[in-house]
Tab-separated table of C-alpha atoms and ligand atoms in Angstrom:
chain	number	residue	atom	x	y	z
K	24	MET	CA	153.569	171.330	125.806
K	25	SER	CA	154.098	171.798	122.350
K	26	ALA	CA	156.632	170.021	120.206
K	27	GLN	CA	159.189	173.470	119.862
K	28	SER	CA	159.747	176.681	121.043
K	29	PRO	CA	157.648	179.105	119.084
K	30	THR	CA	160.371	180.513	116.775
K	31	SER	CA	161.733	177.301	115.684
K	32	ARG	CA	160.032	174.838	113.244
K	33	VAL	CA	158.542	171.475	114.073
K	34	THR	CA	159.944	168.722	111.746
K	35	VAL	CA	159.473	165.099	111.431
K	36	ASN	CA	162.597	164.680	113.293
K	37	SER	CA	160.493	166.555	116.531
K	38	LEU	CA	157.747	164.432	116.169
K	39	ARG	CA	159.727	161.341	116.459
K	40	ALA	CA	161.162	162.681	119.569
K	41	LEU	CA	157.502	163.488	121.002
K	42	LYS	CA	156.677	159.590	120.650
K	43	ALA	CA	160.007	158.851	122.014
K	44	SER	CA	159.137	160.929	124.928
K	45	ALA	CA	155.571	159.860	124.974
K	46	GLN	CA	154.446	163.105	124.758
K	47	PRO	CA	151.158	163.095	122.485
K	48	ILE	CA	151.492	165.086	118.975
K	49	VAL	CA	148.539	167.845	118.351
K	50	MET	CA	147.472	168.137	114.648
K	51	LEU	CA	144.424	169.955	113.290
K	52	THR	CA	143.402	170.375	109.563
K	53	ALA	CA	143.555	173.862	108.142
K	54	TYR	CA	142.423	174.842	104.714
K	55	ASP	CA	143.088	178.710	104.279
K	56	PHE	CA	144.995	181.515	106.195
K	57	PRO	CA	142.746	182.188	109.027
K	58	SER	CA	142.369	178.654	109.765
K	59	ALA	CA	146.232	177.983	109.877
K	60	TYR	CA	147.171	181.092	111.594
K	61	LEU	CA	144.330	180.190	114.398
K	62	ALA	CA	145.646	176.699	114.638
K	63	GLU	CA	149.510	177.865	114.755
K	64	ALA	CA	148.727	180.296	117.343
K	65	ALA	CA	146.619	177.590	119.386
K	66	GLY	CA	149.746	175.587	119.626
K	67	VAL	CA	149.472	172.538	117.355
K	68	ASP	CA	152.335	170.821	116.200
K	69	CYS	CA	151.315	169.807	112.864
K	70	VAL	CA	148.777	171.421	110.507
K	71	LEU	CA	147.264	168.979	108.029
K	72	VAL	CA	145.972	170.482	104.696
K	73	GLY	CA	143.621	167.358	104.559
K	74	ASP	CA	141.676	166.746	101.270
K	75	SER	CA	138.609	166.744	103.503
K	76	LEU	CA	138.339	170.489	102.054
K	77	GLY	CA	136.310	169.242	99.356
K	78	MET	CA	133.561	168.101	102.128
K	79	THR	CA	134.317	170.870	104.704
K	80	VAL	CA	134.605	174.031	102.182
K	81	LEU	CA	133.909	173.259	99.152
K	82	GLY	CA	130.428	171.164	99.728
K	83	HIS	CA	131.465	168.333	97.881
K	84	SER	CA	129.944	164.748	99.459
K	85	SER	CA	133.286	162.992	99.243
K	86	THR	CA	137.321	163.761	99.014
K	87	LEU	CA	137.258	162.328	95.190
K	88	PRO	CA	136.568	165.626	93.604
K	89	VAL	CA	139.252	167.337	94.967
K	90	THR	CA	142.127	168.443	92.665
K	91	MET	CA	145.667	168.902	92.694
K	92	ASP	CA	144.957	172.438	92.117
K	93	ASP	CA	142.538	172.661	95.141
K	94	MET	CA	145.390	171.334	97.369
K	95	VAL	CA	147.975	173.436	95.952
K	96	ARG	CA	146.067	176.638	96.576
K	97	ALA	CA	144.951	175.759	99.942
K	98	THR	CA	148.586	174.382	101.044
K	99	ALA	CA	150.187	177.944	99.687
K	100	ALA	CA	147.783	179.860	102.036
K	101	VAL	CA	148.474	177.451	105.207
K	102	SER	CA	152.100	177.807	104.394
K	103	ARG	CA	151.887	181.762	104.143
K	104	ALA	CA	149.987	181.721	107.471
K	105	THR	CA	152.330	179.718	109.294
K	106	GLU	CA	155.983	179.721	110.826
K	107	ARG	CA	156.564	177.178	113.398
K	108	VAL	CA	154.062	174.116	112.532
K	109	LEU	CA	154.734	171.490	110.319
K	110	VAL	CA	152.362	171.772	107.165
K	111	VAL	CA	151.641	168.221	105.439
K	112	ALA	CA	149.476	168.552	102.583
K	113	ASP	CA	147.175	165.564	101.709
K	114	MET	CA	147.736	163.920	98.060
K	115	PRO	CA	144.037	163.904	96.513
K	116	PHE	CA	142.351	161.161	94.797
K	117	LEU	CA	144.293	160.014	91.721
K	118	SER	CA	147.347	162.197	92.217
K	119	TYR	CA	149.403	159.017	93.371
K	120	GLN	CA	147.360	156.168	92.334
K	121	VAL	CA	148.231	156.107	88.491
K	122	SER	CA	152.007	155.932	88.525
K	123	ILE	CA	154.719	156.739	90.576
K	124	GLU	CA	155.936	159.443	88.333
K	125	ASP	CA	152.771	161.168	88.607
K	126	ALA	CA	152.888	160.727	92.562
K	127	VAL	CA	156.511	162.175	92.565
K	128	ARG	CA	155.488	164.865	90.447
K	129	ASN	CA	152.363	165.883	92.201
K	130	ALA	CA	154.038	165.473	95.602
K	131	GLY	CA	156.767	167.492	94.450
K	132	ARG	CA	154.202	170.576	93.371
K	133	LEU	CA	152.473	170.355	97.002
K	134	MET	CA	156.088	171.029	98.286
K	135	ALA	CA	157.510	173.333	95.560
K	136	GLU	CA	154.242	175.444	94.880
K	137	GLY	CA	152.237	174.904	98.140
K	138	GLY	CA	155.251	174.871	100.465
K	139	ALA	CA	154.294	171.925	102.361
K	140	HIS	CA	157.165	170.080	104.413
K	141	ALA	CA	155.577	166.673	104.003
K	142	VAL	CA	152.626	164.909	101.970
K	143	LYS	CA	149.974	162.444	102.860
K	144	LEU	CA	148.549	159.816	101.042
K	145	GLU	CA	146.092	156.857	101.791
K	146	GLY	CA	146.740	153.050	101.712
K	147	ALA	CA	149.575	150.564	102.042
K	148	ASP	CA	149.073	147.753	99.227
K	149	ASP	CA	152.277	146.819	97.520
K	150	ASP	CA	151.955	149.534	94.911
K	151	ARG	CA	151.595	152.179	97.702
K	152	ILE	CA	154.641	150.875	99.488
K	153	MET	CA	156.615	151.438	96.425
K	154	THR	CA	155.211	154.822	96.271
K	155	VAL	CA	156.458	155.751	99.347
K	156	GLU	CA	159.549	154.280	98.800
K	157	ALA	CA	159.788	156.596	95.490
K	158	LEU	CA	158.757	159.824	97.501
K	159	VAL	CA	161.019	159.186	100.247
K	160	ALA	CA	164.098	158.598	97.963
K	161	ALA	CA	162.953	161.830	95.968
K	162	GLY	CA	163.336	163.911	99.180
K	163	ILE	CA	159.609	163.995	99.875
K	164	PRO	CA	158.387	163.197	103.845
K	165	VAL	CA	155.752	161.074	103.554
K	166	MET	CA	152.939	160.529	106.187
K	167	ALA	CA	150.965	157.390	105.479
K	168	HIS	CA	147.266	156.712	106.464
K	169	VAL	CA	145.210	153.501	106.912
K	170	GLY	CA	142.109	152.329	108.522
K	171	LEU	CA	139.169	153.999	106.917
K	172	THR	CA	140.852	155.717	103.846
K	173	PRO	CA	138.246	158.211	102.476
K	174	GLN	CA	139.460	158.136	99.015
K	175	SER	CA	138.518	154.441	98.705
K	176	VAL	CA	135.183	154.779	100.157
K	177	ASN	CA	133.194	153.166	97.209
K	178	VAL	CA	135.651	150.358	97.944
K	179	LEU	CA	134.792	150.251	101.434
K	180	GLY	CA	131.339	150.274	100.829
K	181	GLY	CA	130.872	153.407	103.179
K	182	TYR	CA	132.759	155.534	105.931
K	183	ARG	CA	132.645	152.533	108.000
K	184	THR	CA	135.332	151.688	111.341
K	185	GLN	CA	138.147	149.072	109.771
K	186	ALA	CA	140.270	146.532	111.594
K	187	THR	CA	137.101	144.917	113.105
K	188	ASP	CA	138.305	141.292	112.725
K	189	ALA	CA	140.944	139.361	113.520
K	190	ASP	CA	142.528	139.012	110.039
K	191	SER	CA	141.975	142.528	109.170
K	192	ALA	CA	143.564	143.871	112.282
K	193	ALA	CA	146.423	141.873	111.662
K	194	GLU	CA	146.776	143.262	108.178
K	195	LEU	CA	146.527	146.784	109.312
K	196	MET	CA	149.338	146.039	111.955
K	197	ARG	CA	151.494	144.569	109.115
K	198	SER	CA	150.880	147.912	106.928
K	199	CYS	CA	151.751	149.961	109.848
K	200	VAL	CA	155.254	148.015	109.895
K	201	GLU	CA	155.882	148.019	106.105
K	202	LEU	CA	155.144	151.559	105.844
K	203	GLU	CA	157.800	152.416	108.737
K	204	ARG	CA	160.335	150.118	106.551
K	205	ALA	CA	159.444	151.950	103.388
K	206	GLY	CA	160.352	155.497	105.195
K	207	ALA	CA	157.015	157.165	105.999
K	208	PHE	CA	157.338	159.295	109.182
K	209	ALA	CA	154.239	158.896	110.505
K	210	ILE	CA	150.879	157.270	110.112
K	211	VAL	CA	147.314	158.274	110.739
K	212	LEU	CA	145.196	155.710	111.962
K	213	GLU	CA	141.626	156.649	110.832
K	214	CYS	CA	138.657	154.885	112.517
K	215	ILE	CA	139.825	151.669	113.855
K	216	PRO	CA	139.375	149.839	117.217
K	217	ALA	CA	141.458	151.506	120.107
K	218	GLU	CA	142.808	148.089	121.045
K	219	ILE	CA	144.406	147.673	117.397
K	220	ALA	CA	145.390	151.077	117.169
K	221	GLU	CA	147.373	150.756	120.513
K	222	ARG	CA	149.153	147.794	119.431
K	223	ALA	CA	150.027	149.092	116.099
K	224	SER	CA	151.450	151.962	117.466
K	225	GLY	CA	153.609	149.871	119.829
K	226	LEU	CA	154.850	147.763	116.954
K	227	VAL	CA	156.506	151.110	115.016
K	228	SER	CA	158.875	153.409	116.156
K	229	ILE	CA	157.290	156.154	114.140
K	230	PRO	CA	154.564	158.066	115.367
K	231	THR	CA	150.705	157.017	114.930
K	232	ILE	CA	148.217	159.889	114.859
K	233	GLY	CA	144.568	158.800	115.447
K	234	ILE	CA	141.490	159.880	114.780
K	235	GLY	CA	138.603	157.790	115.776
K	236	ALA	CA	141.309	155.422	117.044
K	237	GLY	CA	141.533	155.794	120.634
K	238	ALA	CA	144.154	157.572	122.994
K	239	GLY	CA	146.665	154.661	122.316
K	240	CYS	CA	148.013	156.384	119.432
K	241	ASP	CA	150.930	158.786	119.786
K	242	GLY	CA	148.958	161.766	118.641
K	243	GLN	CA	145.393	163.161	117.451
K	244	VAL	CA	144.285	164.837	114.596
K	245	GLN	CA	140.925	166.215	114.482
K	246	VAL	CA	139.011	168.521	111.503
K	247	PHE	CA	139.078	172.179	112.258
K	248	THR	CA	135.301	172.596	111.338
K	249	ASP	CA	134.196	169.136	113.513
K	250	ILE	CA	135.723	170.768	116.674
K	251	LEU	CA	134.561	174.317	116.072
K	252	GLY	CA	131.073	173.431	115.463
K	253	LEU	CA	131.448	175.132	111.809
K	254	GLY	CA	130.236	171.664	110.055
K	255	THR	CA	126.302	170.650	109.464
K	256	PHE	CA	127.162	167.710	111.520
K	257	THR	CA	129.652	166.516	114.082
K	258	PRO	CA	131.368	162.954	113.130
K	259	ARG	CA	131.066	160.311	116.077
K	260	HIS	CA	135.117	160.384	116.137
K	261	ALA	CA	135.114	164.283	116.732
K	262	LYS	CA	134.604	166.539	119.583
K	263	ARG	CA	132.958	169.968	119.290
K	264	TYR	CA	134.752	172.188	121.823
K	265	ALA	CA	132.991	175.601	120.737
K	266	ASP	CA	129.834	176.475	118.648
K	267	VAL	CA	131.586	179.078	116.255
K	268	GLY	CA	129.016	178.615	113.581
K	269	GLU	CA	126.457	179.841	115.918
K	270	GLN	CA	128.124	182.789	116.594
K	271	ILE	CA	129.153	183.547	113.262
K	272	ALA	CA	125.150	183.258	112.161
K	273	ALA	CA	124.331	185.623	115.021
K	274	ALA	CA	127.066	188.155	114.042
K	275	ILE	CA	125.711	188.238	110.363
K	276	GLY	CA	122.272	188.767	111.576
K	277	ALA	CA	123.211	191.607	113.723
K	278	TYR	CA	125.240	192.964	110.771
K	279	ALA	CA	122.003	192.303	108.381
K	280	ALA	CA	119.738	193.808	110.952
K	281	GLU	CA	121.961	196.987	111.368
K	282	VAL	CA	122.097	197.573	107.438
K	283	ARG	CA	118.173	197.557	107.395
K	284	ASP	CA	117.835	199.743	110.085
K	285	ARG	CA	120.593	202.193	108.565
K	286	SER	CA	122.432	202.219	111.876
K	287	PHE	CA	125.574	200.528	109.721
K	288	PRO	CA	127.623	202.269	108.839
K	289	GLY	CA	127.915	204.494	111.914
K	290	GLU	CA	130.286	207.626	112.418
K	291	GLY	CA	133.343	205.354	113.083
K	292	ALA	CA	133.024	203.849	109.487
K	293	LEU	CA	132.711	206.926	107.627
K	294	THR	CA	134.945	209.556	106.196
K	295	HIS	CA	133.645	213.179	105.268
K	296	VAL	CA	134.471	216.424	103.327
K	297	SER	CA	133.526	220.004	103.786
K	298	ASN	CA	130.429	221.473	102.545
K	299	ASP	CA	132.993	223.491	100.217
K	300	VAL	CA	133.959	220.422	98.666
K	301	VAL	CA	130.737	219.127	98.088
K	302	ALA	CA	129.507	222.378	96.604
K	303	ARG	CA	131.964	222.634	94.060
K	304	ALA	CA	131.623	218.997	92.887
K	305	GLU	CA	127.805	219.696	92.300
K	306	ILE	CA	129.185	222.624	90.050
K	307	VAL	CA	131.641	220.496	88.091
K	308	TYR	CA	129.289	217.493	87.858
K	309	GLY	CA	126.426	220.140	86.344
K	310	GLU	CA	129.391	221.408	84.164
K	311	MET	CA	130.204	218.057	82.631
K	312	ASP	CA	128.939	216.590	79.552
K	313	LEU	CA	126.787	213.352	80.209
K	314	ASP	CA	125.535	212.419	76.719
K	315	ASP	CA	127.760	209.719	75.748
K	316	ASP	CA	125.114	207.995	73.552
K	317	GLU	CA	126.623	209.121	70.222
K	318	GLU	CA	130.133	207.810	71.092
K	319	PHE	CA	129.063	204.173	71.827
K	320	GLU	CA	126.430	204.003	68.495
W	28	KIV	O1	141.564	164.836	105.084
W	28	KIV	C1	141.608	164.733	106.138
W	28	KIV	O2	140.868	165.586	106.892
W	28	KIV	C2	142.222	163.657	106.893
W	28	KIV	C3	142.195	163.753	108.313
W	28	KIV	C4	140.807	163.188	108.712
W	28	KIV	C5	143.071	162.730	108.693
W	28	KIV	O3	142.635	162.635	105.965
């Protein structure tokens, strides 16, 4: 069952209501018109325009090179493709870490130019808590993101599971409570032990959305290319539900073969004119002055 009827928009309140009624929230990333259109048609509640687009569609080796312009363009395409889901846009690296003013201005761009309904940002240190408060005060709903925060991959020393010892697990649980107090409407829990994710989810009344964090979260998020087999590898926390990549490669191969044996384009893809038009075109062509060289000297 999805969050709302097909015609009404999923809101931050409807996500909270899903948690209250113990119905899992379904979130999927999308990066362009077709992926967003398909995600909505399949009935997801929430589309995340993730900065994972840096790796999944732009070919970078991390999310760090993703720019505000990349995110605004992708978010606008996703917004144009959808009318029911909640569209959450990721704030890219350095769009919110330098100052609160930057954060409000950049989040505002994602909403005003991109059409996002909410933004997501990573971390829960004191500066980030203040940023969340400022964004919410400016009328911008914030989805928080703790655990493995890919924009801090160089500080974390790699894409590793987080909160694996008692101190860091307790710190993560405290972060969730502080993020709720700061006004976040949901929290992504990425790559943390299932036991900790379940406990953190029980500590807050806002929904937690897990990725690599177990079924005890209030919802799940997956990356579009991971679940469809469109990437070069499938991370451990992902499940491949289809091998669309193989189907696409086979279809492109079939197209290439038909071009090479001239069976494409066939009659269905052609237009014709009468022999009379062809004959007259040849006469007109023959009368044309084709010696343009002098004009360009
Ligand atoms: O960018 C992204 O796709 C994300 C999800 C993995 C949560 O942040």
